CSV table of N, CA and C in Angstrom, one decimal:
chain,number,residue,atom,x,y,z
A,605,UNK,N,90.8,103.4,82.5
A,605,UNK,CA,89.4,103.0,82.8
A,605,UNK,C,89.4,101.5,83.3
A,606,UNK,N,88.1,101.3,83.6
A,606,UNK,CA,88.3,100.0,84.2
A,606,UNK,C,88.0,99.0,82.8
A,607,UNK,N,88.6,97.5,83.4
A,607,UNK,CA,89.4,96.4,82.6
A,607,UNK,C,90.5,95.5,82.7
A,608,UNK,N,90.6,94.8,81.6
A,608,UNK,CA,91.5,93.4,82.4
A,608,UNK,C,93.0,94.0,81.4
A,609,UNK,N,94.0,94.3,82.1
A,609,UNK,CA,95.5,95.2,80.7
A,609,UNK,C,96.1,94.0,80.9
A,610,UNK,N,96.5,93.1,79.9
A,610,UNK,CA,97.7,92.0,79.8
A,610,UNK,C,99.2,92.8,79.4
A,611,UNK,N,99.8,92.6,80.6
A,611,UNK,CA,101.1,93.0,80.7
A,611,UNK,C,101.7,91.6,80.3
A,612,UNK,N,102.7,91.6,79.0
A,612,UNK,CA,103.7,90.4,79.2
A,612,UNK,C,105.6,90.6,79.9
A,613,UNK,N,105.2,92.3,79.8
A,613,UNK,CA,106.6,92.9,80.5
A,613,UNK,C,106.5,93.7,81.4
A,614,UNK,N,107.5,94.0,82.1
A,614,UNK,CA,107.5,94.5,83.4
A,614,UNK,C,107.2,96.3,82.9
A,615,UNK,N,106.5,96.9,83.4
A,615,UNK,CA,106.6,98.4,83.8
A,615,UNK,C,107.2,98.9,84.5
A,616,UNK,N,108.1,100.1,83.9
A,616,UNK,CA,109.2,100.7,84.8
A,616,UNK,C,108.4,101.5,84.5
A,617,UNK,N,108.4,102.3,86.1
A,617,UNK,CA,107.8,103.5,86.0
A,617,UNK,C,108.5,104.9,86.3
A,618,UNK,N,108.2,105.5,86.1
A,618,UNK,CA,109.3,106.8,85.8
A,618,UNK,C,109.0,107.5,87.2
A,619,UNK,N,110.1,108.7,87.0
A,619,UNK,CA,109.8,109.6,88.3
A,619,UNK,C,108.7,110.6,87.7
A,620,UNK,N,108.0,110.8,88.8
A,620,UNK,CA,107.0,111.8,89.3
A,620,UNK,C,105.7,111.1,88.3
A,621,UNK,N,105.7,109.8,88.0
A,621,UNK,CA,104.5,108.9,87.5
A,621,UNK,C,103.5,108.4,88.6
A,622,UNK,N,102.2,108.4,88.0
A,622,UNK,CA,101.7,107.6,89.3
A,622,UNK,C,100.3,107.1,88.0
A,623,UNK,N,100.1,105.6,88.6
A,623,UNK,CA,99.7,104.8,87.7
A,623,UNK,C,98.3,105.0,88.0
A,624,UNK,N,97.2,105.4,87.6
A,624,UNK,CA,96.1,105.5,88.0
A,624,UNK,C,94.9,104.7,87.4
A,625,UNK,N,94.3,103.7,88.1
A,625,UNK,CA,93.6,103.3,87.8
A,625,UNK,C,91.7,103.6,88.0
A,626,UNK,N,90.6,103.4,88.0
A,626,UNK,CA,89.5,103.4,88.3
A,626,UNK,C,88.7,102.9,89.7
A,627,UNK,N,89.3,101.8,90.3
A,627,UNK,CA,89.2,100.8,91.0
A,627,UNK,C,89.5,100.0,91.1
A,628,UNK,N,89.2,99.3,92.3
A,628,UNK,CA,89.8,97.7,92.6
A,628,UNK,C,88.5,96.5,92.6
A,629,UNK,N,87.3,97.2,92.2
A,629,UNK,CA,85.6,96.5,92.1
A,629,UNK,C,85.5,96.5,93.1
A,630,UNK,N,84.7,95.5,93.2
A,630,UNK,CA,83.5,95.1,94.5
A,630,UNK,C,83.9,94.2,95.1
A,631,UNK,N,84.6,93.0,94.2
A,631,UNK,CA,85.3,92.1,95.0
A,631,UNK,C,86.7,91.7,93.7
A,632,UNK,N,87.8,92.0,93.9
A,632,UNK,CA,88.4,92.4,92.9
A,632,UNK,C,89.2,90.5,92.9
A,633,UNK,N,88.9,89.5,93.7
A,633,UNK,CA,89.4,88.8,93.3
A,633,UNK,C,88.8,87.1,92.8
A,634,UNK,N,87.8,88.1,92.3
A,634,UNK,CA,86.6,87.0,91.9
A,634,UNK,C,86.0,87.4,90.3
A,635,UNK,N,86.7,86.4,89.4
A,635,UNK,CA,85.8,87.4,88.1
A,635,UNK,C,84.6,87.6,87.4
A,636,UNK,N,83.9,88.0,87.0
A,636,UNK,CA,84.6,89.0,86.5
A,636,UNK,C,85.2,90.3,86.9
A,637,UNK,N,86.0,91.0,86.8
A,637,UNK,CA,87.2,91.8,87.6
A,637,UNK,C,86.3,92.9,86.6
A,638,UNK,N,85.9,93.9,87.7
A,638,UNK,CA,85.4,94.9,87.3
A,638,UNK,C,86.4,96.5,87.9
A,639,UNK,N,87.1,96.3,88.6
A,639,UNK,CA,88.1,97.6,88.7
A,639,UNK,C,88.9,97.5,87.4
A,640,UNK,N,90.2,98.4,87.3
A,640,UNK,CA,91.2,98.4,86.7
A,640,UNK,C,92.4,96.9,86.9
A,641,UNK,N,92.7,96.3,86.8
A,641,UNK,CA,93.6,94.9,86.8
A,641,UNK,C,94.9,94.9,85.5
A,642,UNK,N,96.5,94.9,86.2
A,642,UNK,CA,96.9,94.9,85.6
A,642,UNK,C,97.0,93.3,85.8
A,643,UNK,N,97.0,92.6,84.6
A,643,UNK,CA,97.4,91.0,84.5
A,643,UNK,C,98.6,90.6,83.4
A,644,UNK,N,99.1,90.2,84.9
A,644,UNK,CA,101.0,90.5,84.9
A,644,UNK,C,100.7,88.7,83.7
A,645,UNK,N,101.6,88.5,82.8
A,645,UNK,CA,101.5,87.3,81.7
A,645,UNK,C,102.9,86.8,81.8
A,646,UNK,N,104.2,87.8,82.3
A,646,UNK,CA,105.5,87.0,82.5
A,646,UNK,C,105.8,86.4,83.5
A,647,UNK,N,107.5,86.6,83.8
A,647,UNK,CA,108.2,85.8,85.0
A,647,UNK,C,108.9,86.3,86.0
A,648,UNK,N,108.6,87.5,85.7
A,648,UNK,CA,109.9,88.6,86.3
A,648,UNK,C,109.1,89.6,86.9
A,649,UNK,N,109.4,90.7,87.2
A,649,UNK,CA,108.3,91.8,88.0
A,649,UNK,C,107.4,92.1,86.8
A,650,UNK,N,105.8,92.4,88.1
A,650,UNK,CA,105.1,93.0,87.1
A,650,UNK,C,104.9,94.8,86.8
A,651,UNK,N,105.8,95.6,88.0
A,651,UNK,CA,106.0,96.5,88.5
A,651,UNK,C,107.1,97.1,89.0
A,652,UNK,N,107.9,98.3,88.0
A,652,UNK,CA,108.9,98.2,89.0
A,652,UNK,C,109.4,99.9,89.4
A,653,UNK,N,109.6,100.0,90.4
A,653,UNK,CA,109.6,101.5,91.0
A,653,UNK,C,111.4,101.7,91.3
A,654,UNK,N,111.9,102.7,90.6
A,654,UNK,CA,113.5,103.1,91.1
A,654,UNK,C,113.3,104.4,91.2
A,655,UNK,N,112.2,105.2,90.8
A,655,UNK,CA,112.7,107.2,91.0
A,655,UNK,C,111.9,107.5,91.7
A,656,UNK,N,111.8,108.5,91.8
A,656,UNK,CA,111.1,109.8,93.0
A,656,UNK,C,109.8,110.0,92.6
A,657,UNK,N,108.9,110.4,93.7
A,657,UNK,CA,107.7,110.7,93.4
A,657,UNK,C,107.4,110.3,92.4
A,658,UNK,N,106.5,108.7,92.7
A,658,UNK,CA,106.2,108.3,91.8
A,658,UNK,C,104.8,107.0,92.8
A,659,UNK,N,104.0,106.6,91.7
A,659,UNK,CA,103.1,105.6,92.6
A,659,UNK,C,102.3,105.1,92.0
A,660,UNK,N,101.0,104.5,92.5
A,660,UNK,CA,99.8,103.2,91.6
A,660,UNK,C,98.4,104.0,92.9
A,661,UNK,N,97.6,104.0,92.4
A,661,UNK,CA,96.0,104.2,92.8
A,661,UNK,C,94.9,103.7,92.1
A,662,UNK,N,94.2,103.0,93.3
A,662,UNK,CA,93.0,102.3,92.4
A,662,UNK,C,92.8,101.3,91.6
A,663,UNK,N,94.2,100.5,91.8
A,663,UNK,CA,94.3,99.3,90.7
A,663,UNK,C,94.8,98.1,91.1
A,664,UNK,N,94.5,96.7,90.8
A,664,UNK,CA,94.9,95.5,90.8
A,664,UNK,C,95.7,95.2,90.2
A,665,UNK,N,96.9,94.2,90.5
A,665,UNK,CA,98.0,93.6,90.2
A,665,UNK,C,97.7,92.2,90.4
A,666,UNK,N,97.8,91.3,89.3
A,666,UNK,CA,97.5,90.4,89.2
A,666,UNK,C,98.0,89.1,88.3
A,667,UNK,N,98.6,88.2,89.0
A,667,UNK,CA,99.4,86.9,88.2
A,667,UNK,C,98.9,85.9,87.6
A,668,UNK,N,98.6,86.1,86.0
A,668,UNK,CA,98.0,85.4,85.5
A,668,UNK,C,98.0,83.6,85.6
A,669,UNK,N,99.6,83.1,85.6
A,669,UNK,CA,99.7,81.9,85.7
A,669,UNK,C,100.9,81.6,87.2
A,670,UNK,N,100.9,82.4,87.9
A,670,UNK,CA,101.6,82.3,88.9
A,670,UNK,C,103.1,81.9,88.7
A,671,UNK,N,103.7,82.5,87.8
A,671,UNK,CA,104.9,82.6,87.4
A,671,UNK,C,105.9,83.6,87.8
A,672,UNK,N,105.0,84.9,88.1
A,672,UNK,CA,106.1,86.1,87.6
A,672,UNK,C,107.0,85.8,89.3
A,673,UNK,N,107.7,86.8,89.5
A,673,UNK,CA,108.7,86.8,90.1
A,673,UNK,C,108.1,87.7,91.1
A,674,UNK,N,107.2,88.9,91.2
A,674,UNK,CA,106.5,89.3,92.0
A,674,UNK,C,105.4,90.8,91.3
A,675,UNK,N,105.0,91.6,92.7
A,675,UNK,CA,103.5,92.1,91.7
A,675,UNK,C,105.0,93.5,91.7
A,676,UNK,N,104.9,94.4,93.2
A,676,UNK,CA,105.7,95.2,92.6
A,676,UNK,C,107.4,95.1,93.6
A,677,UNK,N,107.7,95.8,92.7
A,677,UNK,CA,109.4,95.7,93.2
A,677,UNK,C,109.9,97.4,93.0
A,678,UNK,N,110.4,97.7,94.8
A,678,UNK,CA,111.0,99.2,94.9
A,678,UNK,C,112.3,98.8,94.6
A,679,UNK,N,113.1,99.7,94.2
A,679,UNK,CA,114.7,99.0,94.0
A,679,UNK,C,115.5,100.6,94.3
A,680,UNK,N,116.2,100.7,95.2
A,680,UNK,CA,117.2,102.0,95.0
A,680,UNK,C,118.2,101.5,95.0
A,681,UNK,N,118.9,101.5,93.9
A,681,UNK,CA,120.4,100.9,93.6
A,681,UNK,C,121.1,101.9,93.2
A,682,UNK,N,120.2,102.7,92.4
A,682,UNK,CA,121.3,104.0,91.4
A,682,UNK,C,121.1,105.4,92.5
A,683,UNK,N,120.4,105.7,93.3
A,683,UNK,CA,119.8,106.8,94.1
A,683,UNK,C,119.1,106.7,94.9
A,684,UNK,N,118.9,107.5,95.9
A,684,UNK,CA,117.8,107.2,96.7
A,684,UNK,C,116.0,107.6,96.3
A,685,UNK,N,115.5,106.2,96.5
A,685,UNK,CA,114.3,106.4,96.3
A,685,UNK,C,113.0,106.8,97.4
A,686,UNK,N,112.8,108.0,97.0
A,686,UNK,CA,111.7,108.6,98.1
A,686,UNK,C,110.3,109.5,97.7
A,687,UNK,N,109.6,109.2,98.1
A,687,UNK,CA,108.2,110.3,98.2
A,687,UNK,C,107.3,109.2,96.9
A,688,UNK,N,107.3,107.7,97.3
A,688,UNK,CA,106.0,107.1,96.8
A,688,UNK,C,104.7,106.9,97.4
A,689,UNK,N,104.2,106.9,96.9
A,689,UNK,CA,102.5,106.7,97.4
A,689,UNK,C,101.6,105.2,96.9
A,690,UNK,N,101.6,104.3,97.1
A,690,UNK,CA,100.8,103.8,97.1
A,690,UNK,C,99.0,103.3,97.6
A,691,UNK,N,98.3,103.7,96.8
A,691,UNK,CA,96.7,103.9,97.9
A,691,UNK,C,95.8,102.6,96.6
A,692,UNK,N,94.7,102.0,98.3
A,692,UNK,CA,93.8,101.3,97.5
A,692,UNK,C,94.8,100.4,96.4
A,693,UNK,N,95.4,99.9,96.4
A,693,UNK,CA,95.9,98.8,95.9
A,693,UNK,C,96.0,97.1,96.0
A,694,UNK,N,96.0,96.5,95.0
A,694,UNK,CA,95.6,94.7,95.4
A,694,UNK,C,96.4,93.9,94.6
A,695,UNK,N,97.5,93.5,95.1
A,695,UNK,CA,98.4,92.2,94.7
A,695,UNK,C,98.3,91.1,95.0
A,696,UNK,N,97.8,90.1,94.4
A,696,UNK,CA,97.4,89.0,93.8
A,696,UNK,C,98.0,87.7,93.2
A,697,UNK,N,97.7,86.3,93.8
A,697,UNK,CA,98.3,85.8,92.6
A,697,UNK,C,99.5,85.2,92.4
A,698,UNK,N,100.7,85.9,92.7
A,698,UNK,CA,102.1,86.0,93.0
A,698,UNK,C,102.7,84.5,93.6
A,699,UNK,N,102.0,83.1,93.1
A,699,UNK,CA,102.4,82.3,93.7
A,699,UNK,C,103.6,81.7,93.7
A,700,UNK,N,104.2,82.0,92.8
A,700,UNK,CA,105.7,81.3,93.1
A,700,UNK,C,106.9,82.6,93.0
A,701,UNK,N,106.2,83.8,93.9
A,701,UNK,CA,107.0,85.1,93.9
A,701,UNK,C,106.4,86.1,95.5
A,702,UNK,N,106.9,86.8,95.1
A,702,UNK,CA,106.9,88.0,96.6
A,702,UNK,C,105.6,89.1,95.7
A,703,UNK,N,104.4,89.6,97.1
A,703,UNK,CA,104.0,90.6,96.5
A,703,UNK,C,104.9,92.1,96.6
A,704,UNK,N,105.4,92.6,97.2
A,704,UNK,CA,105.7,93.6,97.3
A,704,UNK,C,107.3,93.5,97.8
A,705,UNK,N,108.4,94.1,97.2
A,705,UNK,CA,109.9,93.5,97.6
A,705,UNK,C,110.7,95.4,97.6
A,706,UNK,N,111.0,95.7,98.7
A,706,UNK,CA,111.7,96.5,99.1
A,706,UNK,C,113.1,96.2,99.0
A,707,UNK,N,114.0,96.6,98.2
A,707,UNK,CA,115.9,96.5,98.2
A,707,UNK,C,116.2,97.7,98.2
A,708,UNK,N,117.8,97.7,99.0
A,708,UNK,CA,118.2,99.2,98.8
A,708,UNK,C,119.8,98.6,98.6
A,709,UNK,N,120.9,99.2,98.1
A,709,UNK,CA,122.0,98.6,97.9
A,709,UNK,C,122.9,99.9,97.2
A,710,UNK,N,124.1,99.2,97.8
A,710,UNK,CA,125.4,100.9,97.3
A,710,UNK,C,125.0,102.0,98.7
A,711,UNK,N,124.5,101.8,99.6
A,711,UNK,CA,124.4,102.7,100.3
A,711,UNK,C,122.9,103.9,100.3
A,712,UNK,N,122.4,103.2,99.5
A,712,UNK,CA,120.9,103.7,98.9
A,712,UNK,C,120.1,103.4,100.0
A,713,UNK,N,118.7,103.9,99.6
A,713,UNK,CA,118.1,103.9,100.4
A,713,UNK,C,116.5,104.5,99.8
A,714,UNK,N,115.7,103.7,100.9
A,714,UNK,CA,114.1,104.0,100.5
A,714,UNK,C,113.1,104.7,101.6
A,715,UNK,N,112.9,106.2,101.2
A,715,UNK,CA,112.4,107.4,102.2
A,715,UNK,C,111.0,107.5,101.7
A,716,UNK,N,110.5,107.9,102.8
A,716,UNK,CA,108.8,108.4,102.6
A,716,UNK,C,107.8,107.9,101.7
A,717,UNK,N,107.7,106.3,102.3
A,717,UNK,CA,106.9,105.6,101.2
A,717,UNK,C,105.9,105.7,101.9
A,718,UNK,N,104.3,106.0,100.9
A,718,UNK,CA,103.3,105.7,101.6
A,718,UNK,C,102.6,105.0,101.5
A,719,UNK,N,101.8,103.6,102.7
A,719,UNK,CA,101.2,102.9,102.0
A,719,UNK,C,99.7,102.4,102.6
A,720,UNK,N,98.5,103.0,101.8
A,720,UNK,CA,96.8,103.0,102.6
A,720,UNK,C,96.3,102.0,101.6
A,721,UNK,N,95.7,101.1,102.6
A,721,UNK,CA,94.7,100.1,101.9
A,721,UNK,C,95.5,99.4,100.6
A,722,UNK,N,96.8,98.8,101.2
A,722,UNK,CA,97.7,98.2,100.2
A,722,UNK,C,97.7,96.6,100.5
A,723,UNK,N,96.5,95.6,99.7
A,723,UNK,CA,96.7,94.2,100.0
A,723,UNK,C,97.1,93.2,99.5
A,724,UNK,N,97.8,92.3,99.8
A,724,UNK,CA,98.4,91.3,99.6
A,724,UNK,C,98.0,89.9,99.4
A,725,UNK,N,97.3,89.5,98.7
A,725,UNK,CA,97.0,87.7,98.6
A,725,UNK,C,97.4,86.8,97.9
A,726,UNK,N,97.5,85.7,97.9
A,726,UNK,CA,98.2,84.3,97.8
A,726,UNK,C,99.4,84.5,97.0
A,727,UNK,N,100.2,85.1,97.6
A,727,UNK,CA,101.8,85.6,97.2
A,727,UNK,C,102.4,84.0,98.2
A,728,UNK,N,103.4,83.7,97.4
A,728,UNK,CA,104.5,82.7,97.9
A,728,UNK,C,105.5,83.5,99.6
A,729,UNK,N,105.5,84.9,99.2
A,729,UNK,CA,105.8,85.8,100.2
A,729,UNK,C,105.4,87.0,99.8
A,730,UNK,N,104.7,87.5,100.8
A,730,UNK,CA,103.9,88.8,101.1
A,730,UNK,C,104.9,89.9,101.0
A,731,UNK,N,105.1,90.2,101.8
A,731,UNK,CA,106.4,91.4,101.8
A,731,UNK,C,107.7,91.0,102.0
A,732,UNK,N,108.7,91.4,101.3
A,732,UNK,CA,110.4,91.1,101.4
A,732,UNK,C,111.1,92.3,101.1
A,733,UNK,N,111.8,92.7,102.8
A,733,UNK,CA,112.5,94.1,102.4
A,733,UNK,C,114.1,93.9,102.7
């Protein structure tokens, strides 16, 4: 439902998960924060994707004190990671980190990601793949 979720740790999200939120509000980066908002409180990812079919809808990512390391992080290190979806999504915040960080390593690799109305603001770096 919609609300402000204080994350102090990173969410690993499993395969065939998809994180669903309510919305992103009216103006999701002015508060009061009337969508869904996850507000990331560490230093490290606030988000982090390694399995299959899996994704976020409808929700804000958000750096409370501009610490963490970034909003989300794909990683295929152990397998290949493919068939995400991300829709209507808002990362935020991320000032002394990356919003969105694509790695693939060991020969891995990252297939059929999808990504609609996925935005990025006051990140130290927007996207790193």
């Amino acid at each position: 439902p919609p609300g402000l979720y204080n994350l102090d740790t990173t969410i690993n999200v499993p395969a065939g998960v998809l994180l669903l939120g309510s919305g992103i509000g009216r103006n999701p980066l002015i508060a009061p924060f009337e969508g869904t908002v996850l507000q990331y409180l560490g230093d490290g990812w606030a988000v982090n994707f390694s399995r299959h079919s899996a994704g976020m809808r409808d929700m804000s990512i958000r750096d409370a004190f501009g610490n963490g390391s970034g909003g989300i992080s794909i990683a295929a290190t152990d397998e290949l990671v493919e068939s995400l979806s991300f829709n209507r999504v808002i990362i935020y915040g991320f000032t002394a980190g990356t919003g969105l960080y694509l790695f693939a390593d060991n020969d891995k690799g990252i297939a059929y990601a999808s990504f609609y109305e996925l935005r990025i603001r006051h990140c130290k770096i927007g996207n790193h793949y």
